[in-house]
């Protein structure tokens, strides 16, 4: 049994003729395909697994039963079926998903026509390209670890194809190649400027924030069912208190009686007959706000989103990159986010203070004859408050805090024509959008300009200090125009203060809806101390990976280089202070550096000259080769000529046997044949290459 196991470990990957592939090598290639395919399965169709098994099964039957190779008709039919299946799956082959699927399908089908080492190397190269393409989907830690495993396996396949004689040697050479490339990879990562992606893999089926640019009562309540991450934020300076974590995403100013929607700058410009730049500007700093009002500086790690929204804590003031600043306090990027992105942003933490370019009348508009019972209530409260807008708003907010109004994660559905009436007088139970919509409508009925703001409230603070904001933190509140500035009104803070202080998970009414769409979310075990700590540690590690590795950009590189230069200068100054005399350390180090460089160049020149001289001496080459064979247990017999020695041990040298026979022929020609100088030089060069090939295939001798 031990002998059989040893035979399996040392079985060559290619057949004795050096052209055809063995079943072991095909199995090696198939495992590599499985590892590469696993990186894409979360985004690619699952039937690609069936395709891989079908191709591998066909090759297995072909080898065992000696069937003929796959003909041109079978291969064309396979490619045609692949293209048709991808077209039916994605509707087009021009999308990035379709192109990646085509690459993976061709990679799997290539095994049908893989019969020699050249074809096998092509399969491995396609696998390396497909592994790189996987980072278009995701760049997290699991993807990086899986890609490293796939690359290691593919490199091991190349080592087998180069003539490895055993499993231990193959993995040793693979580890050596990876170890040699690691320092170069680190140096290039730290010093080489990061280029923008030539293409990207946007996830257009769902925006990561979960918010839309129009809402009706109950829409944001659906977000409480999801634990999808919207963004993460870390602050420079003090962290905002729970009551200050109002992340605005966009402003809704148009109400049609059922839902609130956003009026874009282009729509406002066309409706009010004003230039577009009266409502939006592209700049690094907001033209609508004073930069002196900055209250918070944060670094945001944004999730992919097919819309250009950028969250801000209160009113956005400035960013390091060009952004679109809207007059209503909305911040937009120039393009949607196709992957996780870092953004540094300064914000005020409070509502905007600039006057609305659309005019106050725009924020008083309401449908005629809509919600008559709410209008009667507003008129009564206005009379009771003595026509004082501030007193009216206080009375309105106080009414929301009275029974039987309640805050629930499972609000009843409203389907009537007058939905604000139905909520205030019939159901009297709702989520933040119910109360925000009713408050904005009642404010407008009293002639007070008002609008609804949609965004997020709160966020989970992780042990390392950064905040994670998720879908279930979605929130809506109201802004009213009073005394020359916008003021925030949040009815949720009146009826459910625990929602503001502790988050959505603190709401008891309708708690069964919380994370209902995320049944296997680790957040469900947040009450278990060890499980919650483990989840937070993983999120902390993943956050640092995204910021330090994926988010390593030009500014980070400059900061690191500046820090390294600063450390070097400090160390230099300390060493210089230890030596007497001004500049003595510089003189000494310069002299030592000059001597070391000169000695190094002389050594390199000597070694190059000696190597070149030895490569032109066939006696030294053969002596070196015979010594290498002796260390492998293939020494020459007493009185045996070098050529006879090489021919005798060739059958015992495995994949190196062919090169040994060619060495013997070249040696005899150089020793006995009358050759021209040009042909003799060519023979010596060929002999040198064959000696190097033998040494490479045999590997280093065991001690």
PDB file of N, CA, C and O in Angstrom, residues 120 342 427 663:
ATOM      1  N   UNK A 120      -3.169  22.448 -22.484  1.00  0.00           N
ATOM      2  CA  UNK A 120      -3.330  22.545 -21.036  1.00  0.00           C
ATOM      3  C   UNK A 120      -2.851  23.898 -20.515  1.00  0.00           C
ATOM      4  O   UNK A 120      -3.466  24.494 -19.623  1.00  0.00           O
ATOM      5  N   UNK A 342     -14.815  55.144  -1.395  1.00  0.00           N
ATOM      6  CA  UNK A 342     -14.557  56.008  -0.244  1.00  0.00           C
ATOM      7  C   UNK A 342     -14.832  57.456  -0.622  1.00  0.00           C
ATOM      8  O   UNK A 342     -14.509  57.892  -1.725  1.00  0.00           O
ATOM      9  N   UNK A 427     -56.869  54.506  10.816  1.00  0.00           N
ATOM     10  CA  UNK A 427     -55.888  53.507  11.269  1.00  0.00           C
ATOM     11  C   UNK A 427     -55.114  53.998  12.481  1.00  0.00           C
ATOM     12  O   UNK A 427     -54.888  53.254  13.436  1.00  0.00           O
ATOM     13  N   UNK A 663      21.481  15.724 -24.709  1.00  0.00           N
ATOM     14  CA  UNK A 663      22.786  16.163 -24.197  1.00  0.00           C
ATOM     15  C   UNK A 663      23.895  15.221 -24.662  1.00  0.00           C
ATOM     16  O   UNK A 663      25.003  15.666 -25.035  1.00  0.00           O
TER      17      UNK A 663
END
